[in-house]
XYZ file of C-alpha atoms in Angstrom:
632
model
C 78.102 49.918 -31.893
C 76.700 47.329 -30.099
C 72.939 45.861 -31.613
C 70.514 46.989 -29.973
C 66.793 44.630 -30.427
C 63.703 47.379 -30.996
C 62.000 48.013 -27.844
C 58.552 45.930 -27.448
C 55.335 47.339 -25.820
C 55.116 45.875 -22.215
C 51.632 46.007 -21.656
C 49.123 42.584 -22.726
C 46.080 42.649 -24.579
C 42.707 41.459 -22.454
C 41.941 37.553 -23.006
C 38.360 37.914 -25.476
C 35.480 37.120 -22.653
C 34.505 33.176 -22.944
C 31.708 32.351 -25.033
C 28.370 31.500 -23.111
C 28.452 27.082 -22.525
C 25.226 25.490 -24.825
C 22.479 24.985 -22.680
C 22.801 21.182 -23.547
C 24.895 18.290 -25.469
C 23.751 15.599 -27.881
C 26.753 14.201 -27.335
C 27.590 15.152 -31.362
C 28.427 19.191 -31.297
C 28.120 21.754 -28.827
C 28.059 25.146 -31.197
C 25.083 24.807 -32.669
C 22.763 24.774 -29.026
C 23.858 28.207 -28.381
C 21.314 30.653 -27.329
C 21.559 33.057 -29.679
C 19.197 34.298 -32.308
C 21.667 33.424 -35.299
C 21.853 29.828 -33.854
C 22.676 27.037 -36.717
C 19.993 25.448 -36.613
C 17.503 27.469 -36.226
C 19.354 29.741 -39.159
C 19.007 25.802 -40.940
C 15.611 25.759 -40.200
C 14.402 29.068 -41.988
C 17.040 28.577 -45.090
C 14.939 26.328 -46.617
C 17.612 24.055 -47.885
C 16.882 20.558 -47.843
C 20.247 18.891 -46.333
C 20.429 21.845 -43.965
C 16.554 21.597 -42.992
C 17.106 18.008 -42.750
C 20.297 17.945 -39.922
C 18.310 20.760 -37.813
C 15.611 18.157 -37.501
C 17.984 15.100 -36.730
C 19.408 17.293 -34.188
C 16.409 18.333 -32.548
C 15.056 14.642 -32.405
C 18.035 13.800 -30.410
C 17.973 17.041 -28.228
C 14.319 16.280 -27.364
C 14.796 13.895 -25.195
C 17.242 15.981 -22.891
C 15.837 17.125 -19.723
C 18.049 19.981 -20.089
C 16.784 21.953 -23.558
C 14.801 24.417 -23.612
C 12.801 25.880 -26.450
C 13.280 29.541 -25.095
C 16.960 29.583 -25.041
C 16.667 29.695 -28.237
C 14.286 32.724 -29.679
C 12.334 31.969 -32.561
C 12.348 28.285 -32.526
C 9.207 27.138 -31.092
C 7.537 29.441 -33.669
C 9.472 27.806 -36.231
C 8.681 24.305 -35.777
C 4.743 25.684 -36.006
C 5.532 26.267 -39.680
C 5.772 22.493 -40.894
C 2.504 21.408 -39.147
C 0.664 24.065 -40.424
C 1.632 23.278 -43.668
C 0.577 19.397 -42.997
C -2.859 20.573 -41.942
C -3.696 22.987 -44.917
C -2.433 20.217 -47.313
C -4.955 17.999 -46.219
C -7.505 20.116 -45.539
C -7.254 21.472 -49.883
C -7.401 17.120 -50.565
C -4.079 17.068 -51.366
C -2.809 14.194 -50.179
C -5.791 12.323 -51.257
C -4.326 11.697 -54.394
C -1.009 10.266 -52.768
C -2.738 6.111 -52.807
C -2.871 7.149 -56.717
C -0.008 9.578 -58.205
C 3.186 9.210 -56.200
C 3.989 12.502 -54.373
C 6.823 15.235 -55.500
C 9.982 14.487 -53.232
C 9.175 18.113 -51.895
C 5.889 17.030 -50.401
C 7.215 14.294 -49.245
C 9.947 15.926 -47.479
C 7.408 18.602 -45.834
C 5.120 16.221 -45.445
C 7.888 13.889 -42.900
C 9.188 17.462 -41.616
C 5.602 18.285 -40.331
C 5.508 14.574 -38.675
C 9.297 15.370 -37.172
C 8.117 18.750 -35.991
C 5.017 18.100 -34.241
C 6.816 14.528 -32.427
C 9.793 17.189 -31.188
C 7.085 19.470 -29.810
C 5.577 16.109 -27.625
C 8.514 14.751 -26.841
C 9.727 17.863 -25.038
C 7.413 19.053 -23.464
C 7.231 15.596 -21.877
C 10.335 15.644 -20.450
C 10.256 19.284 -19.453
C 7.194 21.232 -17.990
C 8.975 24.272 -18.840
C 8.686 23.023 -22.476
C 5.057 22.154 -21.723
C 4.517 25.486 -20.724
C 6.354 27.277 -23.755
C 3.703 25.333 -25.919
C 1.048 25.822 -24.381
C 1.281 29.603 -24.379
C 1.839 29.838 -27.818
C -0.504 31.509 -29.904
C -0.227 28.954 -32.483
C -1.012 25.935 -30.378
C -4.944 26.111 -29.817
C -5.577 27.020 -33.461
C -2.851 24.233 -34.988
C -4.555 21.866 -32.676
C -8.259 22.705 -33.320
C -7.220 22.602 -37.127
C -5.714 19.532 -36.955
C -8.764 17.723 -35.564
C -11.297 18.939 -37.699
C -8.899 18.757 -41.450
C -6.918 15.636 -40.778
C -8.289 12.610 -40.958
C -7.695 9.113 -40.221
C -7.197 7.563 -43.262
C -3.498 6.440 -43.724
C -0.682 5.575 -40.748
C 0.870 9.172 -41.431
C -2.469 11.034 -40.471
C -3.055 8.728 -37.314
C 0.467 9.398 -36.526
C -0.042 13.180 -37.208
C -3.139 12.882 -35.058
C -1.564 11.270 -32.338
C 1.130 13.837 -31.623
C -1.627 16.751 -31.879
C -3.746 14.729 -29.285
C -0.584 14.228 -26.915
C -0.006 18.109 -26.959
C -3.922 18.763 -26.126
C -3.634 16.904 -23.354
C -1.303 19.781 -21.729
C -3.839 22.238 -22.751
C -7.454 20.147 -21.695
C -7.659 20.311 -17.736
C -7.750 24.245 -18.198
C -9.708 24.805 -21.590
C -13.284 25.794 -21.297
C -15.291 24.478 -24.448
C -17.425 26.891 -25.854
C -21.306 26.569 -26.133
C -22.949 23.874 -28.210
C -24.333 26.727 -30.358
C -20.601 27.585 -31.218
C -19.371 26.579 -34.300
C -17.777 23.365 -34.927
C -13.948 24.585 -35.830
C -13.912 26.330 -32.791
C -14.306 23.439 -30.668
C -12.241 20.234 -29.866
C -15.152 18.342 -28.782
C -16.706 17.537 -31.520
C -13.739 16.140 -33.908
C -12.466 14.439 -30.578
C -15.710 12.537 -30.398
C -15.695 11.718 -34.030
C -12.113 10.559 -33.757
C -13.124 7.796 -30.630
C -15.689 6.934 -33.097
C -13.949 6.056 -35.971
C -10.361 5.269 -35.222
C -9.611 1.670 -34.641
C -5.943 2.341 -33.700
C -5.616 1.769 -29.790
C -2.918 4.516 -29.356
C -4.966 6.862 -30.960
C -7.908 6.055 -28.977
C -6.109 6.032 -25.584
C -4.870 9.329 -26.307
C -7.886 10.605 -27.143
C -10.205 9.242 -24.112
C -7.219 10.806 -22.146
C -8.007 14.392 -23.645
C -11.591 13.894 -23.157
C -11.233 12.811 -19.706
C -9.392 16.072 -18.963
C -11.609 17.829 -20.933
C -14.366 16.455 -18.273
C -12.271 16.946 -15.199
C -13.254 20.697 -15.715
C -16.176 21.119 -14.058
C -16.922 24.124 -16.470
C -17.197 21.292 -19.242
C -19.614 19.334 -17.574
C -22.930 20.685 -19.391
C -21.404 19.293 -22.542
C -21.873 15.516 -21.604
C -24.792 13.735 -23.201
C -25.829 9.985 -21.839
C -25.087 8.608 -25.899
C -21.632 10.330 -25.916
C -19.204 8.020 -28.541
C -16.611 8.469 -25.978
C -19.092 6.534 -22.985
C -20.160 4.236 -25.621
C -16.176 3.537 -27.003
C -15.317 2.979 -23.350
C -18.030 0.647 -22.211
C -16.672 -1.365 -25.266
C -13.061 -1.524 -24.934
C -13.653 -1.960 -21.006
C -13.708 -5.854 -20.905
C -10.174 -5.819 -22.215
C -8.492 -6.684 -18.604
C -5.245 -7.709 -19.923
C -4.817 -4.329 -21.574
C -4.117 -1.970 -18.691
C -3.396 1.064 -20.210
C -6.329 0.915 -22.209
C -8.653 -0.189 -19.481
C -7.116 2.529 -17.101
C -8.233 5.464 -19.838
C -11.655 3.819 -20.146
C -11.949 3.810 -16.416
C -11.332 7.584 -16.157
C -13.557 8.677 -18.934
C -16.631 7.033 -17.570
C -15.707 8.405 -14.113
C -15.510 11.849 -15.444
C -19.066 11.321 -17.135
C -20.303 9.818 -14.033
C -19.066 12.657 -11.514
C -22.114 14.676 -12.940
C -25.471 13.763 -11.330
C -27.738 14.186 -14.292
C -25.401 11.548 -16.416
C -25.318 9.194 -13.402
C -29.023 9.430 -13.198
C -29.115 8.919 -17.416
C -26.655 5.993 -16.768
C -28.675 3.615 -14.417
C -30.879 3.505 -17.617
C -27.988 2.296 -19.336
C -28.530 -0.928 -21.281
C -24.977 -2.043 -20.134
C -25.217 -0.579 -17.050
C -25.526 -4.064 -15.042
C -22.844 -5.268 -16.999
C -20.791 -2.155 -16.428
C -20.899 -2.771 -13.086
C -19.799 -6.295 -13.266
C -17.101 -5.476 -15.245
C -15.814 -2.766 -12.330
C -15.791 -4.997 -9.648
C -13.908 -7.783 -11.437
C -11.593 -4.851 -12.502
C -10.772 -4.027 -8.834
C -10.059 -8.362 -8.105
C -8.064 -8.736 -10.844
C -5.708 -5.769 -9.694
C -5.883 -6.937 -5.760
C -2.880 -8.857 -3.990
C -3.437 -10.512 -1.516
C -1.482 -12.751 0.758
C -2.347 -15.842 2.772
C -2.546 -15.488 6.665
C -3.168 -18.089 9.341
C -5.268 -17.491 12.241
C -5.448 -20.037 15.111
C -8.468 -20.703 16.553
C -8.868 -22.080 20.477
C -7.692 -21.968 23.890
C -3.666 -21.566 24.462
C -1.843 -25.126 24.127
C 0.542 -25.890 26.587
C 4.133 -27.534 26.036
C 6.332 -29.531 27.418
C 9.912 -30.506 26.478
C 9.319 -33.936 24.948
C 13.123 -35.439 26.107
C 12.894 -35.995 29.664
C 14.572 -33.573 32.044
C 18.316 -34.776 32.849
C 19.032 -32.127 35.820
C 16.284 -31.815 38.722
C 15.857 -30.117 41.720
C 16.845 -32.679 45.005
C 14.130 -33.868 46.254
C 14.694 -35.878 49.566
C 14.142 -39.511 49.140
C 13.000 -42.373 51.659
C 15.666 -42.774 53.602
C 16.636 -39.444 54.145
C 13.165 -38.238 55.066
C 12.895 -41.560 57.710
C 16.310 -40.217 58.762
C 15.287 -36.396 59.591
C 12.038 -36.593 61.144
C 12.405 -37.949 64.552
C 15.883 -35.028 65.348
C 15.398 -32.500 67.419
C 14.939 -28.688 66.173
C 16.519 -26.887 65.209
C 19.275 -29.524 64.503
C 16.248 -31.205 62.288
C 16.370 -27.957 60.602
C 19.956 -27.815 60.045
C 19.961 -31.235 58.369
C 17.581 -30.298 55.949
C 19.396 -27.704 54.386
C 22.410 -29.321 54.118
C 20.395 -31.609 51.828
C 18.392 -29.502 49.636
C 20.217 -26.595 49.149
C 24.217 -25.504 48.350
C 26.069 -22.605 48.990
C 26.190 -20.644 45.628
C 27.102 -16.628 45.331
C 24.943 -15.861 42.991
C 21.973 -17.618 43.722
C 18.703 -16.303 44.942
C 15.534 -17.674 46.290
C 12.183 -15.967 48.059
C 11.564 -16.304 51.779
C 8.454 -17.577 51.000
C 9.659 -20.642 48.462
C 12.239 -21.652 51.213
C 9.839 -21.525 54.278
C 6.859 -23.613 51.789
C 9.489 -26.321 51.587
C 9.786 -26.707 54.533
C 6.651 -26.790 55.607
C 5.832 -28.939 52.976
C 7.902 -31.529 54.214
C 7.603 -31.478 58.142
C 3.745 -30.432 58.708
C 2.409 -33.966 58.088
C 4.542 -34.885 60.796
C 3.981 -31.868 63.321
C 1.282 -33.178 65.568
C 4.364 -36.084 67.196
C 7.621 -33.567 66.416
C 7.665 -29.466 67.183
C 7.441 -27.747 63.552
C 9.867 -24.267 63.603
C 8.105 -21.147 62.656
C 9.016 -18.616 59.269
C 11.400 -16.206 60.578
C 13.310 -18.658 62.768
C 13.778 -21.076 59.307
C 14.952 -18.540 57.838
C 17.091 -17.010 60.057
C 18.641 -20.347 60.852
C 19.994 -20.081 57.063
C 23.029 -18.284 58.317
C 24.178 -21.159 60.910
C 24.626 -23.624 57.745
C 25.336 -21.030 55.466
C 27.252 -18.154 57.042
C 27.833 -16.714 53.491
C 23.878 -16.177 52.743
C 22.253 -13.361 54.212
C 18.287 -12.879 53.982
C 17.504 -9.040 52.433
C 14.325 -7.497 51.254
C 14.890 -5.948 47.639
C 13.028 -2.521 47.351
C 10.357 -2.259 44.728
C 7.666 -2.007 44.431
C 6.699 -4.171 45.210
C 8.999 -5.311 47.991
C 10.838 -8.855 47.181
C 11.861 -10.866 50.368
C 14.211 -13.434 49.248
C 17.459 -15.574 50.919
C 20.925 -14.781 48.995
C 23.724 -17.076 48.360
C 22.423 -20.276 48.228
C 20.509 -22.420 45.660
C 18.408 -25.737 45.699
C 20.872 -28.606 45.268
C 20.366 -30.509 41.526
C 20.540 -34.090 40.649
C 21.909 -35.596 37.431
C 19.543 -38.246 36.313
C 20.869 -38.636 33.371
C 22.011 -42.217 33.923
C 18.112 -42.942 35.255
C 17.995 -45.667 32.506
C 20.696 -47.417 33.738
C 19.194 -48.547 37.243
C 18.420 -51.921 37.874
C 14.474 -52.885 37.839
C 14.761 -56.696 38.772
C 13.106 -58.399 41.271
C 10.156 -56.284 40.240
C 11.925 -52.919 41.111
C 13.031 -53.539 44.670
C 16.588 -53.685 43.916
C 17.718 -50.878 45.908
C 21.564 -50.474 44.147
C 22.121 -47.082 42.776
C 21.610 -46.060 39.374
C 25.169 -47.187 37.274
C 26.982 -45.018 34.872
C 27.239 -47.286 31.703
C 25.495 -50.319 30.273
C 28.331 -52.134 31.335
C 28.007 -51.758 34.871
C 24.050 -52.858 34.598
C 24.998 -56.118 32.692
C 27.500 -57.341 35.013
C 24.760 -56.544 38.086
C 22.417 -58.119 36.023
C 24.360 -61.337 36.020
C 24.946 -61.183 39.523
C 21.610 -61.430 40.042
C 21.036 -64.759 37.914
C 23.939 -66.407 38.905
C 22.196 -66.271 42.363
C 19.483 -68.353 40.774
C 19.346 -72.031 41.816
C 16.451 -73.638 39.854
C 16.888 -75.099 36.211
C 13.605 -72.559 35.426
C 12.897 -69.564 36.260
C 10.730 -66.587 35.374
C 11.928 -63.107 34.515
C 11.685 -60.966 37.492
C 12.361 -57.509 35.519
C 9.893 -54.930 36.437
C 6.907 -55.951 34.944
C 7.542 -58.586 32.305
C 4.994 -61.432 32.823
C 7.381 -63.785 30.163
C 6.566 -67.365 31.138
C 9.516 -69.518 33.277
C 12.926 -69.714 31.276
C 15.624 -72.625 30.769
C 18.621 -70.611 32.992
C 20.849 -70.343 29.538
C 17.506 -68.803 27.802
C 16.773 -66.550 30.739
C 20.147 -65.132 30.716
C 19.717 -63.950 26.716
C 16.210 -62.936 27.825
C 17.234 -60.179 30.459
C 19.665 -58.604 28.007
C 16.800 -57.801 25.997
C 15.685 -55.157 28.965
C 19.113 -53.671 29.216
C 18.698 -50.034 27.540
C 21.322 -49.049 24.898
C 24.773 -47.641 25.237
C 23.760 -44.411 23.027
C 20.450 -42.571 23.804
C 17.634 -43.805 21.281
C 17.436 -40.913 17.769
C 14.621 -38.792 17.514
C 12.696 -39.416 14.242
C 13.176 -36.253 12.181
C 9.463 -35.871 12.039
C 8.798 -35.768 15.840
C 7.983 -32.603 17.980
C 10.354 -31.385 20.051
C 7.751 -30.691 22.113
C 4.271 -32.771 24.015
C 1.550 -30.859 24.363
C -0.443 -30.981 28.030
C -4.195 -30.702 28.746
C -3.034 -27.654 31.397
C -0.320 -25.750 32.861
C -0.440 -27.671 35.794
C -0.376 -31.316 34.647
C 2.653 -33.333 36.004
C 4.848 -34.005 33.103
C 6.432 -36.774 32.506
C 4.145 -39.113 33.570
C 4.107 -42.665 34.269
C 1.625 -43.530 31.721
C 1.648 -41.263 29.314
C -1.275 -43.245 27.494
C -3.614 -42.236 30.356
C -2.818 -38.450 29.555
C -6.247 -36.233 29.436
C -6.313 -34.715 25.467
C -5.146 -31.243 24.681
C -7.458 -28.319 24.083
C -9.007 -28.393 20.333
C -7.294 -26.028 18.157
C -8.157 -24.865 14.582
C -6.207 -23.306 11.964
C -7.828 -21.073 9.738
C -6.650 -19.779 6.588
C -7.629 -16.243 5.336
C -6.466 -13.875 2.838
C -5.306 -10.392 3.527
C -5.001 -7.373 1.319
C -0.848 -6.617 0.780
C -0.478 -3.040 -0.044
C -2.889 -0.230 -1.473
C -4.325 -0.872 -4.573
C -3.272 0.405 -7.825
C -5.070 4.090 -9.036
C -7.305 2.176 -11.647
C -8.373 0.245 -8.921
C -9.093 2.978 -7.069
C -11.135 5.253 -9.785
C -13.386 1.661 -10.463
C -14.343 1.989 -6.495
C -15.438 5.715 -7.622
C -17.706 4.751 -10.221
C -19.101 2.212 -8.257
C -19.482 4.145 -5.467
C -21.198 6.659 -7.721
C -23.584 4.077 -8.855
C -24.786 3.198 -5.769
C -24.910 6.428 -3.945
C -27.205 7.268 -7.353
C -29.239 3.892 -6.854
C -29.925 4.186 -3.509
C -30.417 7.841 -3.047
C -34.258 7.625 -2.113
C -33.597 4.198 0.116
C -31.301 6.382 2.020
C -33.556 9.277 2.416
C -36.166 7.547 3.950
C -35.070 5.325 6.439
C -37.548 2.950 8.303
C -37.668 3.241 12.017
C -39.097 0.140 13.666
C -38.425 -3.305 15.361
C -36.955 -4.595 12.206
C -34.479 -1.778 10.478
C -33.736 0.162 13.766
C -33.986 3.391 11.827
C -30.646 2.485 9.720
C -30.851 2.539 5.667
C -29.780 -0.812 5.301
C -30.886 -4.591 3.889
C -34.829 -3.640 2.812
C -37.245 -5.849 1.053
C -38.022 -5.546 -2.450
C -41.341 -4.459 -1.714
C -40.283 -1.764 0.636
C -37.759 -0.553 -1.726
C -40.930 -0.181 -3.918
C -43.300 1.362 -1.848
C -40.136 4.034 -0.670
C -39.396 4.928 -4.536
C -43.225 5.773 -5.087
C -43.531 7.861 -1.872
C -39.355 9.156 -2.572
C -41.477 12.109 -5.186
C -38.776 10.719 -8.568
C -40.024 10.947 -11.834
C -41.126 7.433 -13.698
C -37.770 7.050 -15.158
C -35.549 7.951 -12.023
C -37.481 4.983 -10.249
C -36.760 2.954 -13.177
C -33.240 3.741 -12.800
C -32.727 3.298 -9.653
C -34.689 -0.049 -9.277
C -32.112 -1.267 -12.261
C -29.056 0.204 -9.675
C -30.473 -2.064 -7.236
C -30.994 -5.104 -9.204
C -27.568 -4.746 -10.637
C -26.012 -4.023 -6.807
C -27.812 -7.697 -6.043
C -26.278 -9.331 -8.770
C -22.788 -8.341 -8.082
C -22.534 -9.118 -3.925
C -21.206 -12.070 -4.576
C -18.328 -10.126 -6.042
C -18.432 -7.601 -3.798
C -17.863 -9.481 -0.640
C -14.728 -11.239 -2.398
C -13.012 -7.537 -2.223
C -10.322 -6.378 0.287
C -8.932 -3.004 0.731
C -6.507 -2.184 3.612
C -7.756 1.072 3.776
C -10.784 0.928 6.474
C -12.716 4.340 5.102
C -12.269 2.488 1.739
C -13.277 -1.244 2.825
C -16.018 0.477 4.556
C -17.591 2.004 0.980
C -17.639 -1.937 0.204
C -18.966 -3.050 3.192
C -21.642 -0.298 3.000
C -22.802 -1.461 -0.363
C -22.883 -5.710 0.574
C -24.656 -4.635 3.548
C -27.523 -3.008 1.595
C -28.043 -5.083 -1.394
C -31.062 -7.684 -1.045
C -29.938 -11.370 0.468
């Protein structure tokens, strides 16, 4: 019997369903990110095993800074990570770590202790990457009170606290533009405030006290907060001090802020004219907003236009009819007269073009000195007499508007004077030969013309030299010195291509150019011009100053004077009517007081203010506003 194999079920089991991708890489292992409440590491987290404690928290420190993890994919971990902190906080709140400058600390401790420090920097660096992360915080029950603890238990005393602190202030700064502080009656633990202020007070660590101007800042953006600013606040006082640090811009920028937010409410702009450094304050403002302004260097001419004119002469003309040919046309007949005279000024060319009017003003030009002895042709019979010389042209009227009447197909006729230099000037420019082509030509002419002369001296008869009578051999060396070159003399690099002209219609070249009338006057001036809009700190230092004065000025601006003087608009006043307005303005002692300080301080810095320049009009406006009504 043949083998037979045993029979095999046809039918497949179904592939297991793919496991759900990690919501992000570290680039090291993808398991462990899975969303899942039995996820590695956050299993690691709660096992409380050192080495296992220890890798969840060097992978979170790398996953922190990807835009793409989330603390809610995986359940339970944010709460975690609240655990460490917490710890940190009660350890120094019991005086713990006190003794750590003494007794070195258990290797426990000290592993809680970093863990709390890890913890609280993986919180801040997330969320700033991710609002989503922001918001997971934020809305965590444990946040406010870990954050309020934090500030009132920990301390600044060693690098690990201010570090400690730092991250804490960081993730208050997510909470601050939407907490309402509670009243001053409250007690201390239950607000921020308080420690906050301490903290600007005491802390000398500049990232410590940017971060925390920044959360008071926010803090005061709320307009619920506002009632909880006093006119000796630490924070005012901290950021009047560190405000004269230009170079430092981040620093400078939070100091900015925070005394904007504390200015923004009238009663502490009121208190703040009584400032001691308020003068200085405002000083310090304005040379904030020049140090931050670009500006670039623009030319303005000043003066009438100039007029220009090529400064080589001009080798192709327009014909104009010489001597001989004018002696030659005047005494023919018309139209034959006529004829003659456009078959010297003007060719036959397809393309050309000129107006009915141009061609009959040439004409006229030419012949109406002469028309009292010879008959002068009228417009349309010039014109039409165009076709008899040029049967090619035609005279049309070109629609418009407006209409153009002009004479099509012919064009004035040009001459080349390009070999001008070459003609021969002797015998005190009579000699009537034609221009020659070349140097050469002129020099053998030239000796043509002394080889005619007979006596053993003689002067030179070239244009208008006045050189006294030469020995014939000496004369002959002499005249070559008139001859102009073979090449065309090279313009010095530093000369104008161009001549300028008293007017438009000044005759150019001229003669004499030495007789010329001078040019127009015309000035350059040099001014600067703001590039761009200026930076936000910039911006926020036009606030408070703008605050400042609008708080100075208030009662100057209520009661305008109407008369001959002031025209009825708050501007420039005496310092005696400023006086007399305050008393009659119904302002306590102190609000004058203040607000003849504003003004005194506004004087000294005009100086300053007129050196600023905004693009922005409504902006350079504010400025102008505030020159305009300080005291000259």
């Amino acid at each position: 019997m043949a083998y037979r194999p045993p029979l095999i079920a046809t039918h497949t089991l179904a592939p297991p369903a793919p496991r759900p991708a990690p919501n992000t890489t570290d680039d090291y292992e993808r398991w462990y990110t899975e969303a899942s409440p039995n996820n590695r590491m956050l299993l690691s987290l709660r096992s409380g095993i050192p080495s296992e404690i220890a890798w969840a928290f060097d992978r979170l420190c790398r996953l922190c800074n990807n835009e793409q993890f989330l603390f809610r994919s995986i359940p339970g971990l944010t709460n975690t990570l609240f655990e460490w902190p917490e710890w940190y906080i009660s350890q120094n709140a019991a005086g713990s770590f006190k003794l750590s400058s003494l007794f070195t600390m258990s290797p426990s401790e000290e592993r809680k202790r970093r863990h709390g420090l890890e913890a609280l920097c993986i919180m801040r660096n997330a969320a700033a990457v991710n609002d989503a992360n922001a918001e997971e915080l934020v809305k965590h029950r444990k946040a406010i009170p870990l954050i309020l603890s934090a500030l009132n238990n920990v301390q600044p005393t060693s690098d690990e606290n201010i570090e400690f602190l730092l991250y804490v202030t960081d993730l208050f700064q997510y909470i601050a533009p939407s907490y309402v502080l509670p009243s001053a009656s409250a007690s201390q633990a239950t607000s921020p405030l308080p420690p906050l202020l301490e903290l600007v007070r005491r802390t000398s660590n500049r990232s410590l006290i940017v971060s925390s101007l920044m959360c008071l800042h926010l803090l005061f953006s709320n307009t619920a907060n506002s009632s909880r600013l006093t006119a000796d606040s630490p924070a005012l006082s901290a950021s009047l001090l560190y405000l004269p640090l230009l170079p430092d811009r981040v620093l400078v920028d939070v100091c900015i802020n925070y005394i904007y937010s504390h200015l923004s409410h009238p009663p502490m702009a009121k208190a703040f004219l009584l400032h001691p450094d308020m003068s200085s304050t405002l000083k310090l403002l304005v040379t904030q907003m020049l140090a931050e302004q670009i500006e670039d260097t623009v030319p303005i001419e000043i003066g009438g236009p100039i007029h220009t004119a090529p400064a080589e002469a001009v080798l192709i003309q327009d014909h104009e009819l010489s001597k001989e040919e004018l002696e030659g046309l005047i005494a023919q007949p018309e139209p034959q007269r006529c004829y003659e005279w456009m078959k010297l000024m003007f060719v036959a060319k397809p393309e050309g073009e000129l107006t009915q009017v141009d061609f009959w003003n040439l004409y006229k030009d030419v012949f109406v000195p002469y028309q009292d002895q010879y008959h002068l042709l009228v417009a349309s019979d010039v014109i039409k007499n165009v076709n008899v010389v040029f049967p090619q042209a035609q005279a049309m009227v070109l629609p418009g508007p407006p209409q153009k009447f002009v004479v099509r197909g012919v064009d004035r006729r040009k001459d080349d004077r390009s070999n001008e230099r070459f003609k021969c000037l002797w015998n005190r420019s009579e000699c009537d030969t034609s221009p020659f082509s070349s140097a050469g030509e002129l020099c053998e002419h030239i000796l043509g013309h002394l080889s005619s002369v007979e006596d053993d001296e003689h002067s030179c008869s070239w244009a208008t030299c006045s050189r006294e009578p030469l020995r014939k051999q000496n004369l002959r060396a002499h005249v070559l010195t008139h001859l102009p070159s073979a090449q065309p003399p090279s313009k010095h690099p530093t000369q104008s291509d161009t001549i300028t002209l008293p007017s438009p219609q000044h005759s150019h070249p001229t003669p004499n150019p030495t007789t010329r009338p001078l040019p127009p006057q015309k000035t350059t001036l040099i001014m600067k011009k703001p590039v761009g809009d200026p930076p936000s700190s910039s911006l926020t230092a036009l606030l408070c100053i703008r605050i400042i004065f609008r708080t100075a000025f208030t009662a100057i601006e209520a009661a305008p004077r109407v008369d001959a003087d002031h025209f009825g608009f708050p501007g420039v006043v005496e310092e005696d009517e400023g006086m007399d307005i305050l008393e009659d303005s119904g302002l306590s002692v102190s609000e004058q007081e203040g607000q003849r300080r504003g003004r005194k301080a506004f004087n000294g810095v005009r100086k300053l203010l007129e050196g600023v320049q905004i693009r922005d009009e409504t902006l350079m406006g504010w400025v102008t506003e505030m020159i305009q009504a300080c005291n000259v």
